Every structure is written in structure tokens, then in C-alpha cells.
């Protein structure tokens, strides 16, 4: 295997007036270089928080409270090992163990993220071309200087970092970067890129701005692209075009994509492997075939209930009776997070959280007692268990 990203036991909490919310609990992911890995789940399942945690974009009142996000890059590991020996394991660097200033040297060049809402990626007062040229400049500066790992000042906040890139844009943009920006617009299928480069974000349609955001994300030739619901806001035709574009770019560049979506059709079309997320946990992971045709977890079964098979997958997630559980720490307890809605729940499920293999294997696995014990050994629930739930 050629793992590029190794997320281990990652937990992200939000501290609210009602108490601690366990938005992401003990999450494990192993992502291979060049694959498209999908995370699918209902809204509120923790998909976006997972993406933002991996990118280290969690802001107060949220906090990453444990785990590691290890990125494999031999050159980066070598550059940081002297200053942060504990962060380095062979060619892997735990991005949570280095200061944000060091992490930021990776942003855009090794890691990029695209969001559902492209407006958030652009400054409305600067032309699209200038902003892309700036992204190109950031990449050039990052690869030109040796990576400085020791923090010279306090860590930048993301806001300060973004502000500094905006403020510096006019000073640094060269003709060469502008040409590259136009090439990028062309690459993502923007017609008349020379003219469109001089337009402002509001002059672009939603689909065009989405393409421009992808161009911006690709400016630094990232190893890993994290895409959070990249097509959700678009109509179906444009959505299909953007997915085709991502597919093509992935094949051309060999980049790794972590694709977050609630749409099973998008998963079926794009992904090599899938993690199904529920209530802050990945409850099942496997290849597309494992998940669509051979699922083990009752939640996955519920989601895919009326999707006949992989070829017929195009639908939205199926509604499952009952409510998503509270993620408030004091209300969660040790039970399986799906127990209140699970048609196969047993007494065991209420007493201990089901185990999930965290051994780094990429095998098909499910966080469910059905996958870990003999079904025969499990005790049936009392008859009235589902009374009062629906
Ligand atoms: Fe259902 Fe029990 Fe499996 Fe949870 S552990 S999904 S309650 S069978
Ligand atoms: Mg989301």
C-alpha cells in the first residue's frame, strides 16, 4: 500500500452552553495515494467537521481534542524532523504536532480544499485572474524558499494568513503568474479565459465560479484535494460537468481526493473507496462494491435500502426512521450510536460501543457487533425496546 494520509483516533469537540458535543469521535482513515476516497453521510453526521479537522480549520468553540493527521511527504518530514522529532514517523508528519505556521507552508501546495460555496474562496473586490495568479505566486514562493520550520513569530491565524495573501497580491503578481492563471481557467473549462480573468467573482455564474475555485485549488498542484460537497449547490447538469472535470483532473494529475458528500450517486460515480459516517463516526468502510453490494452495518443497509445495486445508484440517502442521536457527551453514553434506530439492536449494543478495527488495514470493516461477534451469542433485546421510539 502507498498511504498518503493516515488519520488515527481523531476527535473533535464543540464546547457549547448545553455541554460538550462530540462532533467527531475516534475517527480512523487510511487514504492511498491517487485514490478518490468518499465520505458519505446525512447532514449533521460530522462529514464537514472531519474535512475541516483534517485541514486544521476548526475554530472556537470547536477543538481537536485528540488523535493524529499524518501526511506522507519525505521532503517535508526531513525538513521538520530536527525541530519537531515527535511529529515525524518515517516519511509521515503529524500535522497536529507542528505549529500552524509550518502547516501553512503546505496549504495550497500539498493540500487544497474546495467547498460547497465558492464565494467564500474569493475576495469580491479582486478579479478572479488576479486571485488565481496570487495562488500561483504562493506556490512559487513556497517551493522557492527552503521550508522554514521554526516559528519566528506567534502562529498566524487563518484570517491573518488570508489577509496577508490578499494584501500582498498586487505587489507579487508577475506576468508569468497571470499567464498561469489564464491557463488554469482554461484547464477547468472557462470559455474566453483571457477576458474572464479580468472579471470579478460576481460576474461569474455559480458553475463558473465553482470551476474557478477548482482552478484556485489546483494552482499549487496539491497532492491531496479535500472536496466538501463540491457540487451540492449546482443544478444537475452543471453538477455532472464539475464531477467530470474533477475526474479528468484526478486522472491527469494523479492527485488524491477526499470527497465529502451526502449524495450516493456522486459516491458511486467518483470513488474507489468509501467511509459511511454516522453520528461522528465512520461506521463502515470498504470499496464501492463492499459498501453498495455487500454492506454489513445496519445503518449502511438502511441508507442503501432502496438502491438496487451499484449500477442503479443515483438516489439520495434514504430516510431512516428515528432521530439522529444527541452528540452531547453527557447524553451519549457507551452504547452504539445507532442503537436507537437500529432494527437489529441487541442488548450487547447498549452496553459497550462496538469495536472497529483501527489497525490501518484497508479491509472492509464495520463498527457493529454483528461484524465482531457471532450473531448467535448476542442476546435479544427486551420486547418493549422500540416502544416510544419511532
Ligand atoms: Fe445495530 Fe447493534 Fe450493530 Fe449498533 S452494534 S448497528 S445497534 S446491531
Ligand atoms: Mg456539510
Short mmCIF file of C-alpha atoms and ligand atoms in Angstrom, two decimals:
data_model
loop_
_atom_site.label_atom_id
_atom_site.label_comp_id
_atom_site.label_asym_id
_atom_site.label_seq_id
_atom_site.Cartn_x
_atom_site.Cartn_y
_atom_site.Cartn_z
CA UNK A 1 0.00 0.00 0.00
CA UNK A 2 1.04 3.58 -0.59
CA UNK A 3 -0.73 5.58 2.08
CA UNK A 4 -0.58 9.34 1.75
CA UNK A 5 -2.88 10.28 4.62
CA UNK A 6 -3.29 8.46 7.89
CA UNK A 7 -5.90 9.76 10.30
CA UNK A 8 -5.86 7.97 13.64
CA UNK A 9 -8.25 8.28 16.57
CA UNK A 10 -9.19 11.83 15.62
CA UNK A 11 -11.70 13.52 17.90
CA UNK A 12 -13.20 17.00 17.56
CA UNK A 13 -15.42 18.51 20.24
CA UNK A 14 -17.51 21.64 20.42
CA UNK A 15 -17.90 23.31 23.77
CA UNK A 16 -21.41 24.76 23.97
CA UNK A 17 -23.70 26.00 26.71
CA UNK A 18 -25.52 22.68 26.76
CA UNK A 19 -22.26 20.83 27.21
CA UNK A 20 -19.56 19.13 25.21
CA UNK A 21 -20.63 17.97 21.74
CA UNK A 22 -18.68 15.05 20.33
CA UNK A 23 -18.83 16.04 16.67
CA UNK A 24 -16.17 13.56 15.55
CA UNK A 25 -15.21 10.58 17.71
CA UNK A 26 -12.13 8.38 17.33
CA UNK A 27 -12.06 8.57 13.59
CA UNK A 28 -9.66 6.38 11.62
CA UNK A 29 -8.96 6.78 7.92
CA UNK A 30 -6.27 5.43 5.66
CA UNK A 31 -6.10 7.08 2.27
CA UNK A 32 -3.93 5.80 -0.55
CA UNK A 33 -2.05 7.97 -2.97
CA UNK A 34 -4.06 8.59 -6.12
CA UNK A 35 -7.38 7.26 -4.88
CA UNK A 36 -10.69 9.00 -4.56
CA UNK A 37 -11.96 8.28 -1.07
CA UNK A 38 -15.54 9.25 -0.33
CA UNK A 39 -17.13 10.06 3.00
CA UNK A 40 -20.90 9.80 2.81
CA UNK A 41 -23.43 10.60 5.49
CA UNK A 42 -26.51 12.60 6.37
CA UNK A 43 -26.18 16.25 7.26
CA UNK A 44 -25.00 16.58 10.84
CA UNK A 45 -23.10 13.29 10.73
CA UNK A 46 -19.75 15.06 11.10
CA UNK A 47 -18.51 14.92 7.50
CA UNK A 48 -17.64 18.59 7.19
CA UNK A 49 -16.12 18.71 10.66
CA UNK A 50 -13.96 15.77 9.62
CA UNK A 51 -12.77 17.59 6.49
CA UNK A 52 -12.10 20.77 8.46
CA UNK A 53 -10.28 18.83 11.16
CA UNK A 54 -8.00 17.23 8.58
CA UNK A 55 -7.30 20.69 7.16
CA UNK A 56 -6.92 22.06 10.69
CA UNK A 57 -9.60 24.65 10.15
CA UNK A 58 -11.54 24.06 13.35
CA UNK A 59 -12.28 27.28 15.16
CA UNK A 60 -13.52 28.03 18.65
CA UNK A 61 -15.81 26.82 20.23
CA UNK A 62 -14.56 23.73 18.41
CA UNK A 63 -11.33 21.98 19.22
CA UNK A 64 -9.47 18.93 18.02
CA UNK A 65 -9.10 17.06 21.28
CA UNK A 66 -7.09 14.05 20.23
CA UNK A 67 -5.62 11.88 17.53
CA UNK A 68 -3.31 12.47 14.63
CA UNK A 69 -3.46 13.50 10.98
CA UNK A 70 -0.32 12.16 9.36
CA UNK A 71 0.65 13.23 5.89
CA UNK A 72 3.31 11.38 3.96
CA UNK A 73 5.85 13.58 2.27
CA UNK A 74 9.50 12.56 2.60
CA UNK A 75 10.86 16.03 1.87
CA UNK A 76 8.58 17.67 4.40
CA UNK A 77 9.41 15.03 7.01
CA UNK A 78 13.10 15.66 6.52
CA UNK A 79 12.63 19.42 6.82
CA UNK A 80 10.75 19.25 10.12
CA UNK A 81 12.36 16.27 11.87
CA UNK A 82 15.06 18.25 13.67
CA UNK A 83 12.69 20.79 15.16
CA UNK A 84 9.72 18.51 15.76
CA UNK A 85 11.05 14.96 16.17
CA UNK A 86 7.86 13.79 17.89
CA UNK A 87 5.77 14.81 14.90
CA UNK A 88 7.71 12.62 12.47
CA UNK A 89 7.33 8.91 11.90
CA UNK A 90 9.40 7.85 8.90
CA UNK A 91 8.03 9.77 5.93
CA UNK A 92 4.88 10.77 7.82
CA UNK A 93 4.41 14.07 9.63
CA UNK A 94 1.59 14.51 12.14
CA UNK A 95 0.12 17.82 11.08
CA UNK A 96 -1.43 18.28 14.51
CA UNK A 97 2.01 18.18 16.14
CA UNK A 98 3.60 21.05 14.21
CA UNK A 99 2.78 24.74 14.64
CA UNK A 100 0.22 26.20 12.28
CA UNK A 101 2.89 28.27 10.59
CA UNK A 102 4.61 25.08 9.48
CA UNK A 103 1.32 23.54 8.39
CA UNK A 104 0.50 26.62 6.40
CA UNK A 105 3.54 26.07 4.24
CA UNK A 106 1.62 23.04 2.94
CA UNK A 107 -1.67 24.76 2.33
CA UNK A 108 -2.42 25.09 -1.35
CA UNK A 109 0.78 23.35 -2.39
CA UNK A 110 0.31 19.93 -0.81
CA UNK A 111 -3.23 20.22 0.49
CA UNK A 112 -6.08 22.15 -1.00
CA UNK A 113 -9.73 22.30 -0.13
CA UNK A 114 -12.80 23.18 -2.12
CA UNK A 115 -16.11 24.00 -0.54
CA UNK A 116 -19.76 23.94 -1.43
CA UNK A 117 -19.84 27.70 -1.51
CA UNK A 118 -17.28 29.16 -3.93
CA UNK A 119 -17.98 32.76 -2.86
CA UNK A 120 -16.15 32.01 0.37
CA UNK A 121 -12.95 31.29 -1.57
CA UNK A 122 -12.84 34.58 -3.42
CA UNK A 123 -12.39 38.18 -2.44
CA UNK A 124 -15.23 40.08 -4.15
CA UNK A 125 -13.07 43.17 -4.77
CA UNK A 126 -10.27 41.49 -6.73
CA UNK A 127 -10.56 39.98 -10.22
CA UNK A 128 -10.62 36.19 -10.50
CA UNK A 129 -7.46 36.27 -12.61
CA UNK A 130 -5.50 38.23 -10.01
CA UNK A 131 -6.63 35.88 -7.26
CA UNK A 132 -5.57 32.83 -9.23
CA UNK A 133 -2.26 34.48 -10.05
CA UNK A 134 -1.78 35.07 -6.35
CA UNK A 135 -2.44 31.38 -5.64
CA UNK A 136 0.23 30.57 -8.23
CA UNK A 137 2.62 33.02 -6.54
CA UNK A 138 2.04 31.45 -3.14
CA UNK A 139 3.00 28.09 -4.64
CA UNK A 140 6.13 29.55 -6.31
CA UNK A 141 7.27 31.25 -3.13
CA UNK A 142 6.64 28.08 -1.14
CA UNK A 143 8.72 25.94 -3.46
CA UNK A 144 11.45 28.56 -3.91
CA UNK A 145 12.36 29.03 -0.27
CA UNK A 146 13.60 26.28 1.98
CA UNK A 147 10.81 25.38 4.32
CA UNK A 148 11.40 27.34 7.46
CA UNK A 149 10.02 25.30 10.26
CA UNK A 150 10.84 27.26 13.35
CA UNK A 151 8.14 29.73 14.21
CA UNK A 152 9.63 33.20 14.04
CA UNK A 153 6.54 34.89 15.36
CA UNK A 154 3.45 33.57 17.01
CA UNK A 155 1.37 31.30 14.86
CA UNK A 156 -0.69 33.02 12.26
CA UNK A 157 -4.42 32.58 12.45
CA UNK A 158 -6.03 31.57 9.19
CA UNK A 159 -7.60 35.02 8.94
CA UNK A 160 -4.24 36.73 9.23
CA UNK A 161 -2.80 34.38 6.69
CA UNK A 162 -5.58 35.07 4.21
CA UNK A 163 -5.32 38.79 4.83
CA UNK A 164 -1.59 38.71 4.22
CA UNK A 165 -2.07 36.89 0.91
CA UNK A 166 -4.68 39.43 -0.15
CA UNK A 167 -2.59 42.42 0.87
CA UNK A 168 0.46 41.09 -0.87
CA UNK A 169 -1.30 40.15 -4.10
CA UNK A 170 -0.73 43.28 -6.10
CA UNK A 171 2.89 43.52 -5.15
CA UNK A 172 3.84 39.97 -6.07
CA UNK A 173 1.81 39.07 -9.12
CA UNK A 174 4.04 38.68 -12.12
CA UNK A 175 3.14 38.40 -15.77
CA UNK A 176 4.17 34.76 -15.62
CA UNK A 177 1.71 34.05 -12.82
CA UNK A 178 -1.01 35.82 -14.71
CA UNK A 179 -0.38 33.60 -17.70
CA UNK A 180 -0.55 30.54 -15.49
CA UNK A 181 -3.83 31.82 -14.05
CA UNK A 182 -5.28 32.04 -17.54
CA UNK A 183 -4.03 28.52 -18.29
CA UNK A 184 -5.76 27.29 -15.15
CA UNK A 185 -9.04 28.93 -16.16
CA UNK A 186 -8.72 27.22 -19.50
CA UNK A 187 -7.91 23.90 -17.83
CA UNK A 188 -11.16 23.97 -15.86
CA UNK A 189 -13.17 24.81 -18.95
CA UNK A 190 -13.86 28.52 -18.56
CA UNK A 191 -14.59 29.98 -22.02
CA UNK A 192 -12.66 33.09 -23.10
CA UNK A 193 -10.24 32.78 -20.19
CA UNK A 194 -8.23 35.87 -21.15
CA UNK A 195 -11.29 38.08 -20.84
CA UNK A 196 -12.81 36.22 -17.91
CA UNK A 197 -9.59 36.58 -15.92
CA UNK A 198 -10.26 40.30 -15.67
CA UNK A 199 -13.77 39.84 -14.30
CA UNK A 200 -14.79 39.93 -10.66
CA UNK A 201 -16.29 36.90 -8.88
CA UNK A 202 -19.84 38.31 -9.02
CA UNK A 203 -19.65 38.36 -12.81
CA UNK A 204 -19.33 34.57 -12.84
CA UNK A 205 -22.27 32.15 -12.73
CA UNK A 206 -22.37 29.61 -9.87
CA UNK A 207 -20.99 26.80 -12.03
CA UNK A 208 -18.24 29.04 -13.47
CA UNK A 209 -17.21 30.22 -10.03
CA UNK A 210 -17.10 26.59 -8.88
CA UNK A 211 -14.74 25.87 -11.75
CA UNK A 212 -12.65 28.91 -10.85
CA UNK A 213 -12.46 27.66 -7.26
CA UNK A 214 -11.19 24.31 -8.51
CA UNK A 215 -8.62 26.19 -10.60
CA UNK A 216 -7.57 28.07 -7.48
CA UNK A 217 -7.26 24.83 -5.52
CA UNK A 218 -5.15 23.30 -8.30
CA UNK A 219 -2.84 26.31 -8.65
CA UNK A 220 -0.43 24.85 -6.15
CA UNK A 221 -0.55 21.37 -7.70
CA UNK A 222 -1.72 19.75 -4.48
CA UNK A 223 -1.09 16.11 -3.59
CA UNK A 224 -4.38 15.95 -1.76
CA UNK A 225 -7.61 17.73 -2.60
CA UNK A 226 -10.31 17.77 0.06
CA UNK A 227 -13.66 18.50 -1.57
CA UNK A 228 -16.60 19.17 0.75
CA UNK A 229 -19.91 18.90 -1.14
CA UNK A 230 -18.29 20.48 -4.19
CA UNK A 231 -21.37 20.27 -6.37
CA UNK A 232 -24.30 20.42 -3.98
CA UNK A 233 -25.30 23.99 -4.75
CA UNK A 234 -25.34 23.44 -8.51
CA UNK A 235 -28.06 22.21 -10.82
CA UNK A 236 -27.82 18.64 -12.06
CA UNK A 237 -26.27 19.36 -15.46
CA UNK A 238 -23.56 21.63 -14.09
CA UNK A 239 -23.02 19.18 -11.25
CA UNK A 240 -22.28 16.42 -13.76
CA UNK A 241 -19.87 18.69 -15.64
CA UNK A 242 -17.96 19.59 -12.48
CA UNK A 243 -17.71 15.91 -11.49
CA UNK A 244 -16.42 15.04 -14.95
CA UNK A 245 -13.88 17.82 -14.59
CA UNK A 246 -12.69 16.57 -11.20
CA UNK A 247 -12.49 13.06 -12.59
CA UNK A 248 -10.38 14.19 -15.56
CA UNK A 249 -8.09 16.34 -13.44
CA UNK A 250 -7.61 13.49 -10.99
CA UNK A 251 -6.60 11.17 -13.79
CA UNK A 252 -4.24 13.69 -15.34
CA UNK A 253 -2.51 14.74 -12.16
CA UNK A 254 -2.82 11.58 -10.07
CA UNK A 255 -3.84 13.66 -7.08
CA UNK A 256 -5.61 12.09 -4.15
CA UNK A 257 -9.14 13.26 -3.48
CA UNK A 258 -11.09 13.08 -0.25
CA UNK A 259 -14.65 13.69 -1.37
CA UNK A 260 -17.32 14.55 1.17
CA UNK A 261 -20.94 14.26 0.09
CA UNK A 262 -24.43 13.25 1.13
CA UNK A 263 -25.14 12.07 -2.40
CA UNK A 264 -24.77 8.35 -3.13
CA UNK A 265 -24.82 8.99 -6.86
CA UNK A 266 -21.73 11.19 -6.54
CA UNK A 267 -20.02 8.49 -4.47
CA UNK A 268 -20.86 5.74 -6.96
CA UNK A 269 -19.61 7.82 -9.84
CA UNK A 270 -16.37 9.10 -8.37
CA UNK A 271 -14.98 6.97 -5.57
CA UNK A 272 -12.70 3.99 -5.21
CA UNK A 273 -13.37 3.51 -1.52
CA UNK A 274 -15.98 4.84 0.85
CA UNK A 275 -16.46 5.54 4.53
CA UNK A 276 -20.03 5.79 5.77
CA UNK A 277 -20.35 8.33 8.52
CA UNK A 278 -22.98 8.39 11.26
CA UNK A 279 -23.12 10.47 14.45
CA UNK A 280 -19.46 11.44 14.33
CA UNK A 281 -18.09 8.01 13.49
CA UNK A 282 -17.17 6.11 10.37
CA UNK A 283 -19.47 3.15 10.85
CA UNK A 284 -18.44 1.19 7.77
CA UNK A 285 -15.69 1.44 5.23
CA UNK A 286 -14.78 -0.55 2.16
CA UNK A 287 -14.56 -0.47 -1.59
CA UNK A 288 -17.52 0.81 -3.57
CA UNK A 289 -18.59 -2.79 -4.11
CA UNK A 290 -18.29 -3.64 -0.41
CA UNK A 291 -20.49 -0.73 0.54
CA UNK A 292 -23.08 -0.90 -2.22
CA UNK A 293 -23.36 -4.63 -2.73
CA UNK A 294 -22.09 -6.28 0.43
CA UNK A 295 -22.75 -3.89 3.32
CA UNK A 296 -22.70 -5.19 6.90
CA UNK A 297 -23.70 -2.26 9.08
CA UNK A 298 -27.47 -1.84 9.59
CA UNK A 299 -27.09 1.91 9.04
CA UNK A 300 -25.48 1.35 5.64
CA UNK A 301 -28.21 -1.15 4.84
CA UNK A 302 -30.78 1.48 5.73
CA UNK A 303 -29.15 4.14 3.60
CA UNK A 304 -28.92 1.88 0.62
CA UNK A 305 -32.22 0.18 1.31
CA UNK A 306 -33.94 1.08 -1.90
CA UNK A 307 -30.90 1.44 -4.11
CA UNK A 308 -30.98 -1.82 -6.07
CA UNK A 309 -27.26 -2.08 -6.80
CA UNK A 310 -24.22 -0.08 -7.79
CA UNK A 311 -25.44 0.42 -11.35
CA UNK A 312 -28.74 1.76 -10.15
CA UNK A 313 -27.24 4.09 -7.57
CA UNK A 314 -28.25 7.60 -8.27
CA UNK A 315 -30.54 8.39 -5.44
CA UNK A 316 -30.33 10.43 -2.33
CA UNK A 317 -29.83 8.90 1.07
CA UNK A 318 -32.87 7.01 2.27
CA UNK A 319 -34.65 8.38 5.29
CA UNK A 320 -34.30 6.01 8.23
CA UNK A 321 -36.95 6.08 10.94
CA UNK A 322 -35.99 7.73 14.21
CA UNK A 323 -33.78 10.65 15.09
CA UNK A 324 -30.07 11.20 14.87
CA UNK A 325 -28.79 10.78 18.44
CA UNK A 326 -27.63 13.62 20.61
CA UNK A 327 -23.90 14.12 20.35
CA UNK A 328 -23.81 15.80 23.74
CA UNK A 329 -21.20 13.96 25.71
CA UNK A 330 -23.34 13.51 28.82
CA UNK A 331 -26.18 12.04 26.75
CA UNK A 332 -24.18 9.72 24.52
CA UNK A 333 -23.08 7.03 26.93
CA UNK A 334 -21.26 3.94 25.78
CA UNK A 335 -23.93 2.49 23.57
CA UNK A 336 -23.68 2.04 19.83
CA UNK A 337 -24.59 5.42 18.32
CA UNK A 338 -27.11 3.77 16.02
CA UNK A 339 -28.80 1.68 18.72
CA UNK A 340 -31.96 3.79 18.97
CA UNK A 341 -32.73 3.40 15.29
CA UNK A 342 -31.26 0.02 14.56
CA UNK A 343 -33.71 -2.72 13.59
CA UNK A 344 -31.13 -5.33 14.65
CA UNK A 345 -30.17 -3.84 18.01
CA UNK A 346 -29.41 -6.31 20.80
CA UNK A 347 -28.68 -5.93 24.47
CA UNK A 348 -24.96 -6.02 23.76
CA UNK A 349 -25.28 -2.92 21.67
CA UNK A 350 -26.42 -0.90 24.67
CA UNK A 351 -23.63 -1.98 26.95
CA UNK A 352 -20.48 -1.24 25.06
CA UNK A 353 -19.56 0.66 21.94
CA UNK A 354 -18.89 -1.69 19.06
CA UNK A 355 -15.23 -2.12 18.19
CA UNK A 356 -13.83 -1.01 14.91
CA UNK A 357 -10.50 -2.28 13.67
CA UNK A 358 -8.02 0.57 13.92
CA UNK A 359 -5.14 -1.48 12.62
CA UNK A 360 -4.63 0.52 9.47
CA UNK A 361 -5.83 -2.29 7.27
CA UNK A 362 -7.89 -1.21 4.32
CA UNK A 363 -10.22 -4.18 4.63
CA UNK A 364 -13.95 -3.92 4.59
CA UNK A 365 -14.94 -3.21 8.18
CA UNK A 366 -18.00 -2.16 10.15
CA UNK A 367 -18.47 -0.71 13.61
CA UNK A 368 -21.19 -3.12 14.69
CA UNK A 369 -21.43 -6.11 16.98
CA UNK A 370 -22.77 -8.06 14.02
CA UNK A 371 -19.38 -7.70 12.42
CA UNK A 372 -17.40 -8.52 15.53
CA UNK A 373 -19.22 -11.36 17.32
CA UNK A 374 -21.10 -14.44 16.38
CA UNK A 375 -24.70 -13.44 15.87
CA UNK A 376 -25.76 -16.47 17.97
CA UNK A 377 -24.02 -15.21 21.07
CA UNK A 378 -25.84 -11.93 21.11
CA UNK A 379 -28.82 -11.65 23.38
CA UNK A 380 -32.14 -10.39 22.10
CA UNK A 381 -33.45 -7.05 23.29
CA UNK A 382 -36.48 -6.87 25.55
CA UNK A 383 -39.73 -6.85 23.53
CA UNK A 384 -40.67 -3.31 24.52
CA UNK A 385 -37.30 -1.84 23.50
CA UNK A 386 -38.62 0.05 20.50
CA UNK A 387 -41.78 1.29 22.23
CA UNK A 388 -41.72 5.02 22.49
CA UNK A 389 -39.12 5.42 19.80
CA UNK A 390 -40.34 5.52 16.25
FE1 LIG B 1 -27.31 -2.16 15.40
FE2 LIG B 1 -26.10 -3.21 17.47
FE3 LIG B 1 -24.83 -3.07 15.16
FE4 LIG B 1 -25.29 -0.88 16.59
S1 LIG B 1 -23.97 -2.56 17.14
S2 LIG B 1 -25.58 -1.13 14.43
S3 LIG B 1 -27.30 -1.32 17.46
S4 LIG B 1 -26.67 -4.29 15.62
MG1 LIG B 2 -21.58 19.63 5.50
#
